[in-house]
Coordinates of C-alpha atoms and ligand atoms in Angstrom, one line a residue:
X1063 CA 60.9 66.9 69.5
X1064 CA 57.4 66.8 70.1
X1065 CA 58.1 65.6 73.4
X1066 CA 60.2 68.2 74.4
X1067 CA 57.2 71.1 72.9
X1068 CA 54.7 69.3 75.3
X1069 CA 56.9 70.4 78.3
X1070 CA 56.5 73.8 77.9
X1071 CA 52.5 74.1 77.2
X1072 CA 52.7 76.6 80.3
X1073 CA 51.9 74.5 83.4
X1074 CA 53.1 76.0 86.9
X1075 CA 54.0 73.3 89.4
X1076 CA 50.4 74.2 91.0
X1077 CA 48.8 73.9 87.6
X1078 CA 50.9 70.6 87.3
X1079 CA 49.9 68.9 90.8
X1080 CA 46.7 70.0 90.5
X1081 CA 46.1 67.9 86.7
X1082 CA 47.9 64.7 88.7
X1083 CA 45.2 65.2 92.0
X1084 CA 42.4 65.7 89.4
X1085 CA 42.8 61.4 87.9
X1086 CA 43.4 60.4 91.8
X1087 CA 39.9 62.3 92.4
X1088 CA 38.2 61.0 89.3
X1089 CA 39.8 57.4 90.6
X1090 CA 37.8 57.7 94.0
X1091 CA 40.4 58.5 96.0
X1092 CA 39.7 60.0 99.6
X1093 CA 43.1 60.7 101.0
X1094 CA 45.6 62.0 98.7
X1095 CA 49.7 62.7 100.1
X1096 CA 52.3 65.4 98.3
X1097 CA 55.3 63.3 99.1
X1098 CA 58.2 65.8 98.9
X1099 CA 62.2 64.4 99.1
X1100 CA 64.1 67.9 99.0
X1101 CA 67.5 66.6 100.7
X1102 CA 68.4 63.9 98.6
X1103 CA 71.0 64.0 95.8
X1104 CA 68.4 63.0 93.7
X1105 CA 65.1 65.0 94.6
X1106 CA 61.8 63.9 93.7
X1107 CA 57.6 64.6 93.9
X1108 CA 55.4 61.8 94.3
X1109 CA 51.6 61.9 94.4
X1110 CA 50.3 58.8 96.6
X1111 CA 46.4 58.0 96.5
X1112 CA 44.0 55.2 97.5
X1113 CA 42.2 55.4 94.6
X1114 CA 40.6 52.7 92.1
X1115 CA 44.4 51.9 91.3
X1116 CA 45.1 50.6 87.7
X1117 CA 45.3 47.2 86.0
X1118 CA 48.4 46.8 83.7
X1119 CA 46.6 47.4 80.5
X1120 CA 44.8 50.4 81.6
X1121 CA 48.1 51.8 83.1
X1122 CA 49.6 51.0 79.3
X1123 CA 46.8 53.1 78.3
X1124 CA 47.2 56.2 80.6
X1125 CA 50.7 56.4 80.2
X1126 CA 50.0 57.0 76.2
X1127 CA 49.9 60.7 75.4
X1128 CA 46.1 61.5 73.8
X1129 CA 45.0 58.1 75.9
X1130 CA 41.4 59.3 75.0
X1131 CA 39.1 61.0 72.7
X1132 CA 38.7 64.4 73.8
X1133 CA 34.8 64.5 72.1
X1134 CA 33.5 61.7 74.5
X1135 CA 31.3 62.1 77.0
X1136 CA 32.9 61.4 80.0
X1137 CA 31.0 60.3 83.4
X1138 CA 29.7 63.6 85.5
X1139 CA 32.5 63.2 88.1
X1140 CA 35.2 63.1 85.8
X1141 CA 37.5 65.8 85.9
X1142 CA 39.5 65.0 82.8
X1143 CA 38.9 65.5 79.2
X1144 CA 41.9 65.4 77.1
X1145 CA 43.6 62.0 77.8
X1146 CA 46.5 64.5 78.2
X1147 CA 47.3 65.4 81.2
X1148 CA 49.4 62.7 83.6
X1149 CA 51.6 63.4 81.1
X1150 CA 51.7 66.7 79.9
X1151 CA 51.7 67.7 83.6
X1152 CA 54.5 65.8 84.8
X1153 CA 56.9 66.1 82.1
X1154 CA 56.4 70.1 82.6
X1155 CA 58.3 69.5 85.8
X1156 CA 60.4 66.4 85.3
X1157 CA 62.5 63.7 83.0
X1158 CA 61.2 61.1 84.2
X1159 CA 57.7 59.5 85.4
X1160 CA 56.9 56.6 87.3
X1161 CA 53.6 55.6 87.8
X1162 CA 53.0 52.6 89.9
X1163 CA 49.4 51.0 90.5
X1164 CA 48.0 48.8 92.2
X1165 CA 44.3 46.8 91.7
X1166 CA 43.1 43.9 92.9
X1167 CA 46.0 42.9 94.8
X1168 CA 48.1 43.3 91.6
X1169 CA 51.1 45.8 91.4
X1170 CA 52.3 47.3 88.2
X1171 CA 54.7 49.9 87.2
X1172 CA 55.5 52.1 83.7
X1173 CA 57.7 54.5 83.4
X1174 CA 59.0 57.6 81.1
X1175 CA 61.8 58.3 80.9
X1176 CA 62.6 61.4 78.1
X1177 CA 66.4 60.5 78.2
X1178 CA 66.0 57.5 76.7
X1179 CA 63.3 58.7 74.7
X1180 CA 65.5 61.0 73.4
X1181 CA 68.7 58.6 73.2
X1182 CA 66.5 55.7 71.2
X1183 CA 64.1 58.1 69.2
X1184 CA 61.2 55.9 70.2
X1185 CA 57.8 55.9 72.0
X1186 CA 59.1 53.6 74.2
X1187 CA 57.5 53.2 77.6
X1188 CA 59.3 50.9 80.2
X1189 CA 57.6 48.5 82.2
X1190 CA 59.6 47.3 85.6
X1191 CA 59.6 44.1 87.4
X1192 CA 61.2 44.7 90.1
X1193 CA 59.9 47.5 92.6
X1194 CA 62.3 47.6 94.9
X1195 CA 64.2 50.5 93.6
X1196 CA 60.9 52.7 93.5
X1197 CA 60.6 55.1 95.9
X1198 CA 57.4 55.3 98.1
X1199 CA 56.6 52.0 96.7
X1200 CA 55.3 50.6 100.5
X1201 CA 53.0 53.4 101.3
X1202 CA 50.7 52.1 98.7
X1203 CA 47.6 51.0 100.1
X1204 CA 45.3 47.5 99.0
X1205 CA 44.4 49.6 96.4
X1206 CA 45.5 53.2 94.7
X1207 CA 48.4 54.9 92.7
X1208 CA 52.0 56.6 93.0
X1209 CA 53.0 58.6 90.6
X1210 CA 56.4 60.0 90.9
X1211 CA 58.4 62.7 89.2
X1212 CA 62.3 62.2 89.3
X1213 CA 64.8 64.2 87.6
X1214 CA 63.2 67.9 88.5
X1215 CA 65.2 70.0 85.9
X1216 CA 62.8 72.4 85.8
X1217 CA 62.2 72.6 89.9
X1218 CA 65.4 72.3 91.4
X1219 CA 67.7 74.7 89.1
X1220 CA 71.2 73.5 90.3
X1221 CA 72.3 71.8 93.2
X1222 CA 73.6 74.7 95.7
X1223 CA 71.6 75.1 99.1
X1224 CA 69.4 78.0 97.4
X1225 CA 68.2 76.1 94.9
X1226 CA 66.8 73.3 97.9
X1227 CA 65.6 76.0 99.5
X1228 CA 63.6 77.4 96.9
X1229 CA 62.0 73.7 95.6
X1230 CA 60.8 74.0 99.1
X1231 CA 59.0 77.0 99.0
X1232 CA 57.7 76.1 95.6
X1233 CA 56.5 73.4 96.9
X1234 CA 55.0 75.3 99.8
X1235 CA 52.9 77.6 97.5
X1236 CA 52.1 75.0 95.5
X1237 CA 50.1 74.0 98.2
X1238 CA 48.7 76.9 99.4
X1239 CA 46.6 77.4 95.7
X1240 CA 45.8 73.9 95.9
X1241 CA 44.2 74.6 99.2
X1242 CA 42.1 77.5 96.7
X1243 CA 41.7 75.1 93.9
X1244 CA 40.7 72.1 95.9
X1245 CA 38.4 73.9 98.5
X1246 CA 34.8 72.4 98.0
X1247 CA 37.0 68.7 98.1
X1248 CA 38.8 69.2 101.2
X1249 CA 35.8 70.8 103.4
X1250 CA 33.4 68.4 101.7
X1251 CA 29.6 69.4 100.3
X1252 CA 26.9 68.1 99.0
X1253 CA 27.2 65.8 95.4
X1254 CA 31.0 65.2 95.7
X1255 CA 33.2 62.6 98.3
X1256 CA 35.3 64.9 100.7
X1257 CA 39.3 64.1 100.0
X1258 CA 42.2 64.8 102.8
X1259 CA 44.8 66.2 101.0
X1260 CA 48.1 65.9 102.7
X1261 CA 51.7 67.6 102.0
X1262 CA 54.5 65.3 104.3
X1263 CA 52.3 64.6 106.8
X1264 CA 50.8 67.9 107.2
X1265 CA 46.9 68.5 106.2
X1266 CA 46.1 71.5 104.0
X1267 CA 43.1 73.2 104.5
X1268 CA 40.3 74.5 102.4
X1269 CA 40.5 77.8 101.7
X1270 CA 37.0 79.4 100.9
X1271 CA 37.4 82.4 98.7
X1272 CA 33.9 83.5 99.4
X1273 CA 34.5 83.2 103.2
X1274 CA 31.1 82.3 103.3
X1275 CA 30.6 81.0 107.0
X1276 CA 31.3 84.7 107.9
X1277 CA 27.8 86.3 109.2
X1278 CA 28.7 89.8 107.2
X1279 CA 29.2 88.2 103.7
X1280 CA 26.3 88.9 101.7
X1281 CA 25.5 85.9 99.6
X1282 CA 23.4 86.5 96.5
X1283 CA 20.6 83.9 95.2
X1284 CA 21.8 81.0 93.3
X1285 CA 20.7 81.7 89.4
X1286 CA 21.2 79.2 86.7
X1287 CA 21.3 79.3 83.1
X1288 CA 20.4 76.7 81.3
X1289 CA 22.0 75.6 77.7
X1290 CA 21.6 72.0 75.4
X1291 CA 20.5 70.5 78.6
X1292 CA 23.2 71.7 80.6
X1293 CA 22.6 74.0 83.6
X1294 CA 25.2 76.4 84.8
X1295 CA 24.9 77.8 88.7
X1296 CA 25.6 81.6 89.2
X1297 CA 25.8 82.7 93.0
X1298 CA 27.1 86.0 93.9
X1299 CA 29.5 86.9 97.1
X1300 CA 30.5 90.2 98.9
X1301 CA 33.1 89.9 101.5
X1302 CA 33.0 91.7 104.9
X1303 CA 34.1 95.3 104.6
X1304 CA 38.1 95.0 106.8
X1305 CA 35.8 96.8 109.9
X1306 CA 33.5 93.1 110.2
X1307 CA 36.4 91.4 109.7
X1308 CA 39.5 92.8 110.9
X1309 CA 41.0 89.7 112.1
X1310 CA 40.9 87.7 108.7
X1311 CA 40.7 90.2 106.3
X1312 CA 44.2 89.9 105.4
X1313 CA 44.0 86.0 104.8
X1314 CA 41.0 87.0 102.4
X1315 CA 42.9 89.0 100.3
X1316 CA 45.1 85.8 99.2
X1317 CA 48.2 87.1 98.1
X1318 CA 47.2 89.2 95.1
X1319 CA 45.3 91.3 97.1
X1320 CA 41.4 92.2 96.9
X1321 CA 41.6 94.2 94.1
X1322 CA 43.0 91.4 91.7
X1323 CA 41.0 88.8 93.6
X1324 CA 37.6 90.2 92.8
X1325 CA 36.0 88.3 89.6
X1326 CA 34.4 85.3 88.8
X1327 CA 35.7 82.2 90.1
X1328 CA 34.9 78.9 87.4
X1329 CA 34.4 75.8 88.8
X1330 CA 34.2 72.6 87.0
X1331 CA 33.2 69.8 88.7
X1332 CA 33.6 72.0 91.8
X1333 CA 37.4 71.6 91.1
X1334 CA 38.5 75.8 90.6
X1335 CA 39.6 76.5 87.1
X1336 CA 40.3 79.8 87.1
X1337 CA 39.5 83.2 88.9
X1338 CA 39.8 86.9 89.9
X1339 CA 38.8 87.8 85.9
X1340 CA 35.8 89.9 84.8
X1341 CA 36.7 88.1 81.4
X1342 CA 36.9 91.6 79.6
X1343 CA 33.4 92.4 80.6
X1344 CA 34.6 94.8 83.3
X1345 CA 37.6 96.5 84.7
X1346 CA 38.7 95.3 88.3
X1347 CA 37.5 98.4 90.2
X1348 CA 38.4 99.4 93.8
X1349 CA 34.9 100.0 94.6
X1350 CA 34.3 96.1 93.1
X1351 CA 37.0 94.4 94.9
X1352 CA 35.0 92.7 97.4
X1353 CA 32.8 91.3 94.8
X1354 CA 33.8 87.2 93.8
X1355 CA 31.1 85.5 91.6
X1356 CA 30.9 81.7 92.1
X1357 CA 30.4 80.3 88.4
X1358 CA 29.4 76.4 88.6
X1359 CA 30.1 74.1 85.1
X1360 CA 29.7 70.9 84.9
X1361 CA 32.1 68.9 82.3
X1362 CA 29.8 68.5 79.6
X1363 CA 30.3 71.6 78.2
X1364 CA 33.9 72.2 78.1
X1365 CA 34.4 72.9 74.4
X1366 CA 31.7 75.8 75.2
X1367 CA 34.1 77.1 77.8
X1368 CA 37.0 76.5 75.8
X1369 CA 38.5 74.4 78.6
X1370 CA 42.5 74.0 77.8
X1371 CA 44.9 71.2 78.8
X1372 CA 46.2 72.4 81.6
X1373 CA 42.5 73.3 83.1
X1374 CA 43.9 76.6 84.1
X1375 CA 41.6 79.0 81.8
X1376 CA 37.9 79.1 80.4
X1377 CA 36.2 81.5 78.2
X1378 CA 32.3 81.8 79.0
X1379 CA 29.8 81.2 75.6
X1380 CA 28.8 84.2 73.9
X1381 CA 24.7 83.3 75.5
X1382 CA 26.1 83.3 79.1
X1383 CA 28.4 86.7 78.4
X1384 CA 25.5 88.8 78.6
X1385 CA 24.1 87.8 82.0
X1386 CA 27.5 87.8 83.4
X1387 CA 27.4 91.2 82.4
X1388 CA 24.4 92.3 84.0
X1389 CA 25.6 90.3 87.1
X1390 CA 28.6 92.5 87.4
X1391 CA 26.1 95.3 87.1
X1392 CA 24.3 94.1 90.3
X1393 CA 27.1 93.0 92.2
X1394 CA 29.2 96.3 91.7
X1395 CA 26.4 97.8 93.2
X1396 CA 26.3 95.8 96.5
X1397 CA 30.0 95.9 96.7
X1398 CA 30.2 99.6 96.0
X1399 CA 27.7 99.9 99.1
X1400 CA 29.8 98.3 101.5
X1401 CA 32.3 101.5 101.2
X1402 CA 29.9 104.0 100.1
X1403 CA 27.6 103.5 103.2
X1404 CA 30.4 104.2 105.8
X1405 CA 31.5 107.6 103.1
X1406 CA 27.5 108.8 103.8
X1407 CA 27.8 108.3 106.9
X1408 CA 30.7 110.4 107.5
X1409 CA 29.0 113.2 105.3
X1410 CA 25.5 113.4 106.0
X1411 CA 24.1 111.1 108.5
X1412 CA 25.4 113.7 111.4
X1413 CA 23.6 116.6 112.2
X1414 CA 26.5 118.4 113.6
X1415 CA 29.3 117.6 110.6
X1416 CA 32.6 118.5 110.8
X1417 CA 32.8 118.2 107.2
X1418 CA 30.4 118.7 104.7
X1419 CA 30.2 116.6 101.6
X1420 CA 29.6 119.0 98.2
X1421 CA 28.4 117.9 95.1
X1422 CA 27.9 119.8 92.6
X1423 CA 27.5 118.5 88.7
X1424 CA 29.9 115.5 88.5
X1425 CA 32.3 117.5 90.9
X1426 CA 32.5 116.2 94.6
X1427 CA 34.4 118.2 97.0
X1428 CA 35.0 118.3 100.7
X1429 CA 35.2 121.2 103.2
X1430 CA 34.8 122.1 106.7
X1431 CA 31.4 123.4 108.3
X1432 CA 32.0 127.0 109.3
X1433 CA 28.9 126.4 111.1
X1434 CA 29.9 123.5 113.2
X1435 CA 29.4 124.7 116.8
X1436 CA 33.1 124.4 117.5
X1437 CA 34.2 126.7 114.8
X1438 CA 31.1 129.1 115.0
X1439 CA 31.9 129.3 118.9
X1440 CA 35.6 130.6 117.9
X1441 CA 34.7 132.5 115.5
X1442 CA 32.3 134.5 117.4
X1443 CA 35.2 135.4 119.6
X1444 CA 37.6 136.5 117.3
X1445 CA 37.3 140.0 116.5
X1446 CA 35.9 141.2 112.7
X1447 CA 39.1 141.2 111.1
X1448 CA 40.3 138.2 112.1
X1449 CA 37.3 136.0 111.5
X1450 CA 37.9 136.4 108.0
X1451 CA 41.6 135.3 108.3
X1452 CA 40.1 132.6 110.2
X1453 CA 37.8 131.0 107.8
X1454 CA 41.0 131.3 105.6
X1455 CA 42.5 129.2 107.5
X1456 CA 39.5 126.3 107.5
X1457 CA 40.2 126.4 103.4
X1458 CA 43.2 126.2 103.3
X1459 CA 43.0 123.0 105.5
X1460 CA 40.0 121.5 103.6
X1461 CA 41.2 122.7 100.5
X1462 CA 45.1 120.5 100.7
X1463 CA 43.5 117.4 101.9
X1464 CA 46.0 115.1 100.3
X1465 CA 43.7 113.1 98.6
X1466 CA 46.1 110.9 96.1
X1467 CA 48.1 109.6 98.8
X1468 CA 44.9 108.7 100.9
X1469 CA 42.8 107.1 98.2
X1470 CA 46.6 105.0 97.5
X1471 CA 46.9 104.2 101.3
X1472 CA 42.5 103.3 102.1
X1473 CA 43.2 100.9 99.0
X1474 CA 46.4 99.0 99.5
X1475 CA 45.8 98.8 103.3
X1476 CA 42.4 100.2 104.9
X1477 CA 43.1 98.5 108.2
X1478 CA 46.1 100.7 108.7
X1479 CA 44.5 103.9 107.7
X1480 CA 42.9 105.8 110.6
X1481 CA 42.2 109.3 112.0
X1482 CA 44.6 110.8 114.4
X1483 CA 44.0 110.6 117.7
X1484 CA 42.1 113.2 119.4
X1485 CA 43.7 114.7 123.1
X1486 CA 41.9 114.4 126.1
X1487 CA 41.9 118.4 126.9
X1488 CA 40.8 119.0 123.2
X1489 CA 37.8 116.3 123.3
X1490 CA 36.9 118.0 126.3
X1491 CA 36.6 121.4 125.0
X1492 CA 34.9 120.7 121.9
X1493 CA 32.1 118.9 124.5
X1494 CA 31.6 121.8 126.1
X1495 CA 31.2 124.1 123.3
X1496 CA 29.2 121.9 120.9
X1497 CA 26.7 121.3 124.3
X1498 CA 26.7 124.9 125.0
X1499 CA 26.3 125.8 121.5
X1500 CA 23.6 123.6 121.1
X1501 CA 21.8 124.7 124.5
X1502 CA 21.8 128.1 123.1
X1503 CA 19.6 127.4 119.6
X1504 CA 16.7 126.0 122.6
X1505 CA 17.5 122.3 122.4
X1506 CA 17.2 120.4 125.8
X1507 CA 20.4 118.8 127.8
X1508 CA 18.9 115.1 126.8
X1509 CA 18.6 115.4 123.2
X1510 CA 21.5 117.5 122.9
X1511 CA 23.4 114.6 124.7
X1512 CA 21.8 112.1 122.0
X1513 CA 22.6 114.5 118.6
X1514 CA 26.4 113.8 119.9
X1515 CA 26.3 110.5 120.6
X1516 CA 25.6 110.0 116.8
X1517 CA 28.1 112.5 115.5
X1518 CA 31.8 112.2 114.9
X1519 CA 34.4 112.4 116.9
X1520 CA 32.0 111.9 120.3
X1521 CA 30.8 108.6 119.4
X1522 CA 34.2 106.6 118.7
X1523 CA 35.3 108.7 121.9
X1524 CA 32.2 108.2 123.6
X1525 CA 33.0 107.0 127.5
X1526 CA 35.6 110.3 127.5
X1527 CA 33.2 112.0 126.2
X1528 CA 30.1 110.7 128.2
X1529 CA 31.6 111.7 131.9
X1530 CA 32.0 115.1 130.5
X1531 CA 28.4 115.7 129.5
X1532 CA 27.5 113.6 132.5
X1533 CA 29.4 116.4 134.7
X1534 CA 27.8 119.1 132.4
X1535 CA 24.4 118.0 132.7
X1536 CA 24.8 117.7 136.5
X1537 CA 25.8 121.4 136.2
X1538 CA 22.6 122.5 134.1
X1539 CA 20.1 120.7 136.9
X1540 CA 22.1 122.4 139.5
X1541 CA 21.4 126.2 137.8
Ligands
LIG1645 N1 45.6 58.3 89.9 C1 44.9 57.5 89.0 N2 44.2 56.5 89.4 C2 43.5 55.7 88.4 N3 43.6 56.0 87.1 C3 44.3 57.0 86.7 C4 45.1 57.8 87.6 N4 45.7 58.7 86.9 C5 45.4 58.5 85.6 N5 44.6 57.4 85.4 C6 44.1 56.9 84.2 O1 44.9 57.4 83.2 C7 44.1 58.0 82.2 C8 44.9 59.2 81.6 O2 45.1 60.2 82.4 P1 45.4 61.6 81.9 O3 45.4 62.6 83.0 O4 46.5 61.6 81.0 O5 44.1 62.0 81.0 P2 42.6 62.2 81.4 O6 42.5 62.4 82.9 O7 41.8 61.2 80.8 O8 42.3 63.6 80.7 P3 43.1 65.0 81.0 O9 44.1 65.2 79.9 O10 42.0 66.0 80.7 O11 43.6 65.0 82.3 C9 42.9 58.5 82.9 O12 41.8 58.6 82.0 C10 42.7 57.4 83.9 O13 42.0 56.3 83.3
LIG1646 MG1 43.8 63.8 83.9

């Protein structure tokens, strides 16, 4: 019974493989392979490394659920803590575990098998003899371990082509967060041995949340905070706006998309915990979502972070809540720049503004310039009566900007959101009546040329819009 309760402690097949690659890390291993059979009658998972491998009585010992005391210290490069987890993890996903080792030129093997558990009502775990029948057994190395899931009732529901075909992609995006959760490992730093992490032959890749090689993420100063002798490190990110980073911004969204994405992201031993959570010290916000906050902990002070089993979620210490807090504070801000600064832009940088940006009390409202040379040039030639109508018109149009649906669209998908082009004959007249207009109120060709160069929509149209005032200008030194 109890057996069957530890199976469904909540692991995800990530979650799982991740637990099993944590002991091959803490074992020293540098190359790590997914092994994957999806065709067989009988599929399996195997996790291969070339590690410190096991002697027969520590592999006894690992294979005993609670193998150690949760309250000892445990070496700084240990990622485990529970004496829990090669099991717990694997019998989330399977019926059986087999975990051959090898050390010092000696081979064991140990297996679970819950069937038989189950059958014999006994803690009884099987040692084998005879490898033969284990699969994967060769590619062990002169040292390292194999531990292999068989009997995948919870991965493979039924035996139909579907249900291969979705073990595969499970499998699949299995790897893709262990790409997240594995990052700092696979592209190597400073204070921890780089790992090559392999799925069937094919390397997976770190993927950097903070996308921090790009030259418009704004990296904050690394803070720490220091508690019973234990230091955790604080370093703030804010991704590119899409416009830097057009070509990757979608990769950096990962698939929940910026908005769920933005948060801290806790590391223990630079293995990822958890992330994309303000931990109830802040609402994701759209104008926060390029904000991720690195949180660095080291293991010593997992019962402070409330570390679970799985090493899926973490709570931060009531003394480190409060700074977190005020680090939101300061990060919103940046983040909340990166839009905000191309909004001001829009409404106030240019002198000659189509729109004008109104704020008055806590209300912010848009409308057209009636005095923007285009509109001021029309209207001068429209007789009395029907200027009025006119300047109806320029409300009503400000007025029924559809708002909702923009905001809806600029969030889910920026990159696709963009003003309507502009026609050639159009661009052209407004040139010549925004040049006129302003050669009228005294202002010389040149400057005039430069006021539009930094005003909407000349300058994203500016080599159109450049051989037009280049043909005007020629004009005014022929008169
Ligand atoms: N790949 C491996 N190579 C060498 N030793 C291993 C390997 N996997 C497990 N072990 C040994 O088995 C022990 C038990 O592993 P298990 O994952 O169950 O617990 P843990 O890693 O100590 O703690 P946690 O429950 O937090 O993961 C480990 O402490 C380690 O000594
Ligand atoms: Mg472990």
């Amino acid at each position: 019974m109890l057996i069957e309760s530890m199976r469904d402690i909540g692991y995800s097949l990530e979650t799982a493989l991740a637990d099993i690659i944590d002991n091959s890390i803490t074992a020293k291993a540098r190359c790590i392979r997914l092994l994957a059979d999806t065709t067989s009658p009988d599929p399996s998972l195997a996790i291969l490394d070339d590690g410190e491998g096991m002697t027969e009585d520590k592999l006894l010992a690992a294979m005993r659920p609670g193998s150690r005391n949760p309250l000892e210290t445990r070496e700084q490069d240990d990622l485990g803590r529970f004496g829990l987890g090669l099991k717990t993890a694997s019998f989330s996903q399977c019926r059986m575990l087999t975990v051959a080792s090898r050390r010092d030129g000696i081979t064991c093997c140990a297996r679970w098998n819950l069937d038989e558990v189950a059958r014999t009502n006994q803690w009884l775990v099987e040692f084998l003899d005879d490898f033969t029948q284990i699969p994967w057994i060769d590619e062990l190395g002169s040292s390292g371990t194999l531990v292999i899931w068989e009997a995948l009732d919870r991965l493979v529901e039924g035996d139909g082509s579907d249900a291969r075909s979705a073990f595969v992609s499970r499998i699949d995006d299995a790897a893709e967060h262990l790409e997240l959760v594995f990052h700092r490992y696979l592209a190597g730093e400073r204070g921890i041995s780089k790992v090559a992490l392999f799925l069937n032959g094919r390397q997976l890749e770190p993927f950097d949340p903070f996308h921090s090689s790009h030259p418009a993420t704004q990296a904050g100063p690394v803070e720490k905070i220091k508690s019973g002798g234990q230091e955790v490190e604080i370093q703030t990110f804010t991704l590119p706006h899409h416009k830097k980073d057009p070509v990757e911004w979608e990769r950096y969204a990962g698939k929940a998309g910026y908005l769920k994405n933005q948060g801290f992201y806790v590391y223990r031993g630079k293995r990822l915990i958890i992330h994309g959570t303000w931990f109830g010290l802040a609402r994701q916000k759209e104008l926060t979502k390029l904000a991720r906050v690195r949180i660095d902990m080291p293991n010593g002070m997992d019962a402070d972070w409330k570390i679970d089993v799985k090493k899926a979620s973490a709570q931060p210490p009531y003394h480190v809540r409060e700074r977190l807090r005020r680090i939101i504070e300061t990060i919103g801000a940046t983040s909340r720049r990166v839009y905000t600064a191309r909004g001001r832009r829009l409404a106030s940088d240019s002198r000659l503004p189509v729109w004008q940006r109104m704020q008055s009390g806590n209300e912010i409202s848009y409308c057209l310039n009636p005095e923007h040379p285009v509109f001021a040039d029309f209207a001068g030639r429209l007789p009395d009566d029907l200027k009025t109508d006119f300047m109806r018109v320029l409300e009503m149009a400000a007025t029924s900007i559809p708002i909702d649906a923009l905001f809806a669209d600029i969030s889910a998908n920026p990159e696709q959101v963009s003003g309507s082009e502009m026609a050639d004959d159009t661009l052209v007249h407004i040139v010549a009546t925004t040049f006129a207009a302003l050669r009228a109120s005294g202002i010389d060709p040149e400057d005039a040329m430069q006021m539009m160069r930094a005003t909407e929509p000349f300058r994203e149209n500016w080599s159109v819009v450049s051989d037009e005032l280049n043909r005007l200008l020629e004009r005014c030194s022929d008169e």
